Coordinates of C-alpha atoms in Angstrom, one line a residue:
Chain E
M1 CA -31.7 -21.5 -30.7
S2 CA -30.1 -19.0 -27.8
V3 CA -26.4 -18.8 -27.3
I4 CA -25.0 -18.6 -24.1
S5 CA -21.9 -16.4 -24.2
P6 CA -19.3 -17.6 -22.3
T7 CA -18.0 -16.5 -19.0
P8 CA -15.9 -13.7 -19.9
S9 CA -12.3 -14.1 -19.0
P10 CA -11.1 -12.1 -15.9
V11 CA -9.4 -9.0 -16.6
P12 CA -7.3 -6.4 -14.9
L13 CA -8.5 -3.3 -13.2
P14 CA -9.0 -0.7 -15.8
T15 CA -6.6 2.3 -14.9
H16 CA -6.5 4.0 -18.6
R17 CA -8.1 7.6 -18.4
G18 CA -9.4 9.1 -21.5
C19 CA -10.4 12.7 -19.4
P20 CA -8.6 13.9 -16.5
F21 CA -11.4 13.7 -14.6
D22 CA -13.1 11.0 -15.4
P23 CA -12.6 7.2 -14.5
P24 CA -11.4 4.7 -17.0
E25 CA -14.1 4.3 -19.9
E26 CA -14.3 0.7 -19.0
Y27 CA -15.8 1.0 -15.7
G28 CA -18.8 2.4 -17.4
E29 CA -19.4 -0.5 -19.8
L30 CA -18.8 -3.0 -16.7
R31 CA -21.5 -1.2 -14.6
R32 CA -24.0 -1.8 -17.2
S33 CA -23.6 -5.1 -18.5
R34 CA -21.3 -6.8 -15.8
P35 CA -21.5 -4.8 -12.4
I36 CA -19.9 -7.5 -10.7
S37 CA -17.2 -9.2 -12.8
R38 CA -14.1 -11.3 -12.3
L39 CA -11.0 -9.1 -11.6
A40 CA -7.4 -10.4 -12.3
F41 CA -4.6 -9.4 -9.9
P42 CA -1.1 -9.1 -10.5
D43 CA -0.4 -11.6 -8.0
G44 CA -1.8 -14.1 -10.1
K45 CA -5.2 -14.5 -8.2
V46 CA -8.8 -13.9 -9.1
G47 CA -11.3 -12.0 -7.6
W48 CA -14.1 -9.5 -8.2
L49 CA -14.8 -5.9 -8.8
L50 CA -18.0 -4.1 -8.3
T51 CA -18.9 -0.9 -10.0
R52 CA -22.7 -0.6 -9.0
Y53 CA -23.0 2.1 -6.3
E54 CA -25.6 0.0 -4.5
D55 CA -23.1 -3.1 -4.5
V56 CA -20.2 -1.2 -3.3
R57 CA -22.1 0.6 -0.3
A58 CA -23.1 -2.8 0.3
L59 CA -20.2 -4.2 0.2
L60 CA -18.5 -1.6 2.5
E61 CA -21.1 -2.4 5.1
D62 CA -20.9 -6.3 5.3
L63 CA -18.9 -7.3 8.1
R64 CA -18.5 -10.9 6.5
F65 CA -15.9 -9.2 4.4
S66 CA -12.6 -7.9 6.2
S67 CA -10.4 -5.5 5.8
D68 CA -7.3 -7.3 6.8
R69 CA -4.9 -6.6 3.5
R70 CA -2.0 -9.0 4.4
R71 CA -5.1 -11.1 3.2
A72 CA -5.9 -9.7 0.1
S73 CA -4.5 -9.1 -3.2
S74 CA -4.0 -5.5 -4.3
P75 CA -5.2 -4.8 -7.9
V76 CA -2.2 -2.5 -9.0
R77 CA 0.7 -3.7 -6.8
A78 CA 1.3 -5.7 -3.9
F79 CA 0.8 -3.9 -1.0
P80 CA 4.2 -3.4 0.7
I81 CA 4.0 -6.0 3.8
R82 CA 6.6 -8.4 4.1
D83 CA 6.0 -12.3 5.0
G84 CA 5.8 -12.2 8.8
D85 CA 5.2 -8.6 9.0
P86 CA 3.2 -7.8 12.2
R87 CA 0.1 -5.9 11.9
V88 CA 0.9 -2.1 12.6
P89 CA -1.4 -1.7 15.6
G90 CA -3.4 1.9 15.3
S91 CA -3.2 1.7 11.8
L92 CA -7.0 1.4 11.6
I93 CA -7.2 1.0 7.6
G94 CA -6.6 -2.5 7.2
M95 CA -8.3 -3.6 10.8
D96 CA -11.6 -5.0 11.7
P97 CA -14.1 -4.6 14.6
P98 CA -13.4 -4.8 17.4
E99 CA -10.0 -4.0 17.2
H100 CA -10.9 -1.1 14.9
T101 CA -13.5 -0.1 16.9
R102 CA -11.2 0.7 19.9
Y103 CA -8.7 2.7 18.2
R104 CA -11.7 4.8 16.2
R105 CA -13.0 5.7 19.5
L106 CA -10.0 7.0 21.0
V107 CA -9.1 9.2 18.3
T108 CA -12.8 10.2 17.0
R109 CA -13.6 13.2 19.2
W110 CA -10.3 14.8 17.4
F111 CA -12.1 15.1 13.9
T112 CA -15.9 15.9 15.2
V113 CA -18.3 18.2 13.1
R114 CA -17.9 21.1 15.9
R115 CA -14.2 20.5 16.9
M116 CA -13.7 21.2 12.6
R117 CA -16.0 24.2 13.5
E118 CA -13.8 25.6 15.7
L119 CA -10.8 25.2 13.8
A120 CA -12.4 27.1 10.6
P121 CA -10.9 30.6 12.3
R122 CA -7.3 29.0 12.1
I123 CA -7.9 27.3 8.8
E124 CA -8.8 30.5 7.0
R125 CA -6.0 32.2 8.7
I126 CA -3.3 29.7 7.1
V127 CA -5.1 29.7 3.8
A128 CA -5.2 33.5 3.4
D129 CA -1.6 33.5 4.7
H130 CA -0.6 31.1 1.5
L131 CA -2.6 33.4 -0.4
D132 CA -0.3 36.6 0.2
A133 CA 2.6 34.3 -0.4
M134 CA 1.7 33.6 -4.0
E135 CA 1.0 37.4 -4.6
R136 CA 4.1 38.7 -3.2
A137 CA 5.4 35.7 -5.4
G138 CA 3.5 37.0 -8.5
P139 CA 2.3 34.2 -11.6
P140 CA 2.7 31.8 -12.8
V141 CA 3.3 29.7 -9.6
D142 CA 2.8 25.6 -9.0
L143 CA -0.6 25.6 -6.9
V144 CA 0.6 22.4 -6.0
E145 CA 3.4 23.9 -4.1
T146 CA 2.1 27.0 -2.8
F147 CA -1.4 26.2 -1.9
A148 CA -2.6 22.6 -2.1
R149 CA 0.3 20.9 -0.3
P150 CA 1.3 23.5 2.4
I151 CA -2.2 23.9 3.6
P152 CA -3.3 20.5 4.7
S153 CA 0.1 19.4 5.8
L154 CA 0.2 22.6 8.2
V155 CA -3.2 21.8 9.5
I156 CA -2.7 18.4 10.4
C157 CA 1.0 19.2 11.8
E158 CA -0.5 21.6 14.2
L159 CA -3.4 19.2 15.2
L160 CA -1.6 16.1 15.8
G161 CA 1.8 17.9 17.2
V162 CA 4.1 16.9 14.4
P163 CA 6.6 20.1 13.4
Y164 CA 6.2 21.5 10.2
A165 CA 9.8 21.9 9.4
E166 CA 10.2 18.8 9.5
R167 CA 7.4 18.4 6.4
A168 CA 10.2 17.6 3.4
D169 CA 10.8 14.1 4.8
F170 CA 7.4 13.1 5.5
Q171 CA 6.1 14.4 2.5
R172 CA 8.9 12.3 0.7
W173 CA 8.3 9.1 2.6
T174 CA 4.4 9.4 1.9
A175 CA 5.1 10.2 -2.1
T176 CA 7.4 6.7 -2.1
L177 CA 4.9 4.9 -0.4
F178 CA 2.1 5.8 -2.9
R179 CA 4.0 5.2 -6.2
L180 CA 2.8 2.4 -7.8
D181 CA 6.2 1.6 -10.0
E182 CA 8.5 2.6 -7.2
P183 CA 11.0 -0.6 -6.3
K184 CA 9.7 -2.7 -3.5
E185 CA 13.1 -2.3 -1.4
S186 CA 12.6 1.6 -1.7
V187 CA 8.9 1.7 -0.3
Y188 CA 10.3 -0.6 2.5
A189 CA 12.8 1.9 3.6
A190 CA 10.3 4.7 3.3
R191 CA 7.8 2.8 5.3
D192 CA 10.6 1.8 7.8
A193 CA 11.7 5.7 8.1
L194 CA 8.0 7.0 8.6
W195 CA 8.2 4.5 11.6
D196 CA 11.4 5.5 13.1
Y197 CA 10.5 9.1 12.7
M198 CA 7.0 9.0 14.2
R199 CA 8.6 6.6 17.0
S200 CA 11.2 9.0 17.8
L201 CA 8.4 11.8 17.9
V202 CA 6.2 9.7 20.1
A203 CA 9.3 9.4 22.4
I204 CA 9.9 13.2 22.6
K205 CA 5.9 14.0 23.4
R206 CA 6.6 11.6 26.3
Q207 CA 9.2 13.7 27.5
L208 CA 8.0 17.3 26.7
P209 CA 4.2 17.1 26.0
D210 CA 2.2 20.2 24.5
D211 CA -1.5 20.5 23.6
A212 CA -1.7 18.8 20.7
L213 CA -3.1 15.2 20.1
L214 CA -0.2 13.1 20.0
S215 CA 0.4 14.2 23.7
Q216 CA -3.3 14.5 24.7
L217 CA -3.6 10.8 23.9
I218 CA -0.4 9.8 25.8
R219 CA -2.1 11.3 28.7
G220 CA -4.6 9.1 28.2
E221 CA -7.6 11.3 29.8
D222 CA -9.7 8.4 28.8
P223 CA -9.7 5.7 30.8
S224 CA -9.6 2.9 27.9
A225 CA -6.5 4.7 26.8
G226 CA -3.4 3.5 28.1
L227 CA -1.8 3.0 24.3
T228 CA 1.7 1.9 24.0
D229 CA 4.2 3.6 21.9
Q230 CA 3.9 1.2 19.1
E231 CA 0.0 2.2 19.0
L232 CA 0.6 5.7 19.4
T233 CA 3.3 5.4 16.3
G234 CA 0.4 3.5 13.9
L235 CA -2.0 6.0 14.7
G236 CA 0.2 8.9 14.8
Q237 CA 1.3 8.1 11.2
L238 CA -1.8 6.8 10.0
L239 CA -3.4 10.6 11.1
L240 CA 0.0 12.6 9.4
I241 CA -0.3 10.3 5.6
A242 CA -4.2 10.6 5.5
G243 CA -4.2 14.4 6.7
H244 CA -1.8 15.7 4.5
E245 CA -2.0 13.8 1.2
T246 CA -5.7 13.0 0.6
T247 CA -6.7 16.8 0.9
A248 CA -3.5 18.1 -1.0
N249 CA -4.9 16.1 -4.0
M250 CA -8.5 17.4 -3.8
L251 CA -7.6 20.9 -3.6
A252 CA -5.4 20.5 -6.5
L253 CA -7.1 18.5 -8.7
G254 CA -10.5 20.0 -7.8
T255 CA -9.1 24.0 -9.1
F256 CA -7.9 22.0 -12.2
A257 CA -11.2 20.6 -12.8
L258 CA -13.0 24.3 -12.1
L259 CA -10.5 26.2 -13.9
C260 CA -11.3 23.5 -16.9
H261 CA -15.4 24.2 -16.2
P262 CA -15.6 28.4 -15.9
E263 CA -19.0 28.4 -15.4
Q264 CA -18.7 26.1 -12.4
A265 CA -15.7 28.1 -10.9
R266 CA -18.0 31.4 -11.2
A267 CA -21.0 29.7 -9.3
L268 CA -18.3 28.9 -6.6
R269 CA -16.7 32.4 -6.6
E270 CA -20.2 34.4 -6.6
R271 CA -22.5 32.4 -4.8
P272 CA -21.3 31.5 -0.8
D273 CA -24.7 29.3 -0.9
V274 CA -23.3 26.5 -3.3
V275 CA -20.1 26.4 -1.3
D276 CA -21.3 23.1 0.9
N277 CA -22.7 21.2 -2.1
A278 CA -19.3 22.2 -4.6
V279 CA -17.4 20.5 -2.2
E280 CA -19.6 17.4 -2.3
E281 CA -19.8 17.7 -5.8
L282 CA -16.0 17.8 -6.5
L283 CA -15.3 14.8 -3.9
R284 CA -17.9 12.6 -5.8
Y285 CA -16.8 13.9 -9.4
L286 CA -13.2 13.4 -8.7
T287 CA -12.8 10.5 -6.3
I288 CA -9.3 10.5 -5.6
V289 CA -8.9 6.7 -4.1
Q290 CA -8.6 5.6 -7.6
F291 CA -8.2 1.9 -7.3
G292 CA -11.1 1.6 -5.4
V293 CA -11.4 -0.2 -1.7
V294 CA -10.2 -3.6 -1.0
R295 CA -11.9 -6.1 0.9
V296 CA -11.5 -9.8 1.4
A297 CA -14.1 -12.5 2.1
R298 CA -14.2 -14.3 5.3
E299 CA -16.4 -17.2 5.0
D300 CA -18.0 -18.1 1.5
V301 CA -20.2 -15.5 0.9
E302 CA -23.6 -15.0 -1.6
F303 CA -23.3 -11.4 -2.4
A304 CA -25.5 -9.5 -5.2
G305 CA -26.1 -13.3 -7.0
V306 CA -22.6 -14.2 -7.4
K307 CA -20.9 -16.6 -5.0
V308 CA -17.3 -15.3 -3.7
R309 CA -15.4 -17.9 -1.8
E310 CA -13.7 -17.6 1.5
G311 CA -10.2 -15.5 0.8
E312 CA -11.1 -14.0 -2.2
T313 CA -10.4 -10.4 -2.9
V314 CA -13.4 -7.9 -3.6
V315 CA -12.7 -4.3 -5.3
A316 CA -15.3 -1.8 -4.7
S317 CA -14.9 1.0 -7.3
V318 CA -15.8 4.4 -5.3
A319 CA -15.0 6.0 -8.5
A320 CA -17.3 4.2 -10.5
A321 CA -19.9 4.2 -8.2
N322 CA -19.5 7.9 -7.4
R323 CA -20.5 7.6 -11.3
D324 CA -23.5 5.3 -11.7
P325 CA -26.3 7.5 -13.4
E326 CA -28.9 5.2 -11.3
R327 CA -28.0 7.2 -8.4
F328 CA -26.7 10.4 -9.6
P329 CA -28.4 11.9 -13.1
E330 CA -25.9 12.9 -15.5
P331 CA -23.0 11.8 -13.3
D332 CA -20.5 12.7 -16.0
D333 CA -21.3 16.6 -15.4
L334 CA -19.5 18.6 -13.0
D335 CA -22.5 20.6 -11.2
V336 CA -21.5 22.3 -8.3
T337 CA -25.1 23.5 -7.7
R338 CA -26.5 19.7 -7.0
S339 CA -26.6 17.9 -4.1
A340 CA -24.3 15.4 -4.1
A341 CA -24.2 14.1 0.1
H342 CA -24.7 10.5 -1.1
H343 CA -21.9 10.0 -2.6
I344 CA -19.0 7.5 -1.3
A345 CA -15.7 9.2 -1.8
F346 CA -15.0 8.9 1.7
G347 CA -16.2 5.4 2.0
H348 CA -18.8 3.7 4.1
G349 CA -19.3 1.4 6.3
V350 CA -16.9 1.3 9.8
H351 CA -14.2 2.9 7.7
Q352 CA -15.8 5.8 6.5
C353 CA -13.2 8.7 6.6
L354 CA -11.8 9.5 10.0
G355 CA -10.7 12.8 8.6
Q356 CA -13.8 14.1 6.5
Q357 CA -15.0 16.8 8.2
L358 CA -11.6 18.5 8.3
A359 CA -11.3 17.7 4.7
R360 CA -14.7 19.2 4.1
M361 CA -13.7 22.5 6.1
E362 CA -10.1 22.8 4.3
M363 CA -11.8 22.8 1.2
R364 CA -15.1 24.9 2.0
I365 CA -12.3 27.7 3.2
G366 CA -9.6 26.8 0.5
Y367 CA -11.8 26.8 -2.9
P368 CA -13.6 30.0 -2.3
A369 CA -11.0 32.1 -0.9
L370 CA -8.4 31.2 -3.9
L371 CA -11.2 31.7 -6.6
R372 CA -12.1 35.3 -4.6
R373 CA -8.1 36.4 -4.5
F374 CA -7.6 35.7 -8.1
P375 CA -10.5 36.7 -10.0
T376 CA -8.7 35.7 -13.5
L377 CA -6.9 32.6 -11.9
R378 CA -6.4 30.2 -14.8
L379 CA -3.9 27.4 -16.2
A380 CA -0.5 28.5 -17.5
V381 CA -0.3 25.5 -19.3
P382 CA -2.2 23.7 -21.8
A383 CA -4.8 21.3 -19.9
D384 CA -3.5 18.2 -21.8
Q385 CA 0.5 19.3 -20.3
V386 CA -1.0 19.2 -16.8
P387 CA 1.0 15.8 -15.2
L388 CA -1.8 14.0 -13.8
R389 CA -1.3 11.6 -10.9
D390 CA -2.4 8.0 -12.4
D391 CA 0.9 7.0 -11.0
M392 CA 0.1 7.1 -7.5
F393 CA -2.6 5.4 -5.6
I394 CA -4.2 8.9 -4.6
Y395 CA -5.3 10.8 -7.9
G396 CA -4.4 14.3 -8.4
V397 CA -2.0 16.3 -10.3
H398 CA 1.7 16.1 -9.6
Q399 CA 2.0 20.1 -10.5
L400 CA -0.4 23.0 -11.4
P401 CA 0.8 25.7 -13.4
V402 CA -1.1 28.9 -12.5
T403 CA -1.2 32.4 -13.5
W404 CA -3.9 35.6 -13.2
Q405 CA -3.8 39.0 -14.3
E406 CA -1.7 41.3 -11.5
Chain S
M1 CA -41.8 11.0 13.9
R2 CA -39.1 9.6 16.4
I3 CA -35.6 8.6 16.3
R4 CA -34.1 5.2 17.4
I5 CA -30.3 5.0 17.5
D6 CA -28.2 2.0 18.1
R7 CA -24.9 3.9 19.5
G8 CA -23.0 0.5 19.4
R9 CA -22.8 0.6 16.1
C10 CA -21.7 4.2 15.1
Q11 CA -18.4 5.4 14.4
G12 CA -18.3 8.9 14.6
A13 CA -18.6 9.6 11.0
G14 CA -20.1 12.8 11.6
Q15 CA -22.6 12.6 8.8
C16 CA -25.5 13.2 11.1
A17 CA -24.2 16.0 12.7
L18 CA -23.4 18.2 9.5
H19 CA -26.4 17.1 8.2
A20 CA -29.0 17.8 10.9
P21 CA -26.9 19.8 13.2
E22 CA -30.8 20.5 15.0
L23 CA -30.8 17.1 15.8
F24 CA -27.5 15.6 15.9
D25 CA -24.5 16.0 17.7
Q26 CA -21.0 14.0 18.4
S27 CA -19.8 13.5 22.2
D28 CA -16.6 15.4 23.4
E29 CA -15.5 12.1 24.9
D30 CA -15.4 9.6 22.2
G31 CA -16.8 11.6 19.2
M32 CA -20.0 9.2 19.1
V33 CA -23.7 10.3 18.3
V34 CA -25.7 12.1 20.5
V35 CA -29.2 13.0 19.9
L36 CA -30.4 16.3 20.6
D37 CA -34.0 15.8 19.9
D38 CA -35.8 12.2 19.2
Q39 CA -39.1 13.6 18.8
P40 CA -38.4 16.0 16.0
P41 CA -40.9 18.7 14.5
P42 CA -42.3 17.5 11.0
E43 CA -40.2 20.4 9.4
L44 CA -37.2 18.7 10.2
R45 CA -38.3 15.1 8.8
D46 CA -36.4 15.7 5.8
K47 CA -33.1 16.5 7.7
A48 CA -33.8 13.4 9.8
R49 CA -34.3 11.4 6.8
L50 CA -31.1 12.4 4.9
A51 CA -29.2 11.9 8.2
E52 CA -30.4 8.1 8.4
Q53 CA -29.8 7.7 4.8
L54 CA -26.3 9.0 5.0
C55 CA -24.9 7.4 7.9
P56 CA -22.6 4.7 7.0
N57 CA -23.2 2.6 9.6
S58 CA -27.1 2.0 9.7
V59 CA -26.8 3.5 13.3
I60 CA -30.0 5.9 12.8
R61 CA -33.8 4.8 12.5
V62 CA -36.4 7.4 12.2
L63 CA -39.8 5.8 12.8
E64 CA -43.3 7.6 12.0
E65 CA -45.5 7.5 14.5
E66 CA -49.0 5.9 13.7
D67 CA -51.2 7.5 15.9
G68 CA -49.3 11.1 15.7

């Protein structure tokens, strides 16, 4: 007589990490036993969690699922959307084609592989300047403060035409937006402050244009442009947030991982030919979009053997997918020499990261330059005392105290 | 071997231009894919295939020609 086990009841998203570099252990078990499982959201609704590479990729390509977060549940904290809020025009992430496509086509030319190669000498200069400043300050330093946060912030400020001197404000608002336990009202206030800031910057660029991206968008060389101030503000704040917050965390967390795997750091320091692979491998291994990517079914959908009902939210765990042994052999090993190009740390489908070539260039230049300038670089505190960003939407470290022999 | 693209699906992620720069570039006007060589030599087969696999929007098809 066979016993049919009852359908397990929905569980909340696993968020507790054992190791600072690995996703919560429950993901491995779910991937093996229930790769499509029922997920309980904090708002009381029930949806789905995907943990296999192939399923996650398939979902993110499937246009029967929408990215509109006003209709979706968040797996960790309610999205900061008030009832009756209009959609932020130009914000890209929560949009679907064809609306999304229009904005994407207006800004993509600024982030192409070729454009980023042209930007490389400037990024090298910025990285060298920050390494000089670290050297002058002397050990120990917080690598987040001296290296990982300022470099991508300065690069995106120059690219957009945002005054770098005003970074303290937008960095603080972004941190507030991304903190899980932040009270709702404070999230709304940060969101409004960022909006007002970008709105007034757009007004300034209309009066006093420069050669950077925001002014060029206003100038509208593209006949399909003619963007409104609202649209420019939405696009501007998305690019500013995405441009400084994500790469900053990859630079700091990636360095932390390398310092905990000295043989990997040595390979990256000594072998220029592994740099490209190392960047892809660190993206895969660390996958800082730690709570996954959210989609909502536009209609009843048969998906990978289950029936997803209209309006149900599906969370695609890119972190779990990037540790799927069917796609990546020995997925829990950090191996900077492997070819991990198939990772989906930048997502997949129409929303795959717009700034990925910029992020790659910053990392390709940043990691080896840091490791070569300070060959004796090491943690200045025990690894278990490094404060982790498990309380933030984007994973990483809050600080990374490092030291070296002078 | 022949490369076909469905440019309408392209979102300009740049995976093809990154991994197979001999075969793909991105337009200066909108950042979307430009094919540099739609009949690549056999030594670029692996790169063409990688670009096909990595494209996040299934824009690229690599077709083997039966009659060579």
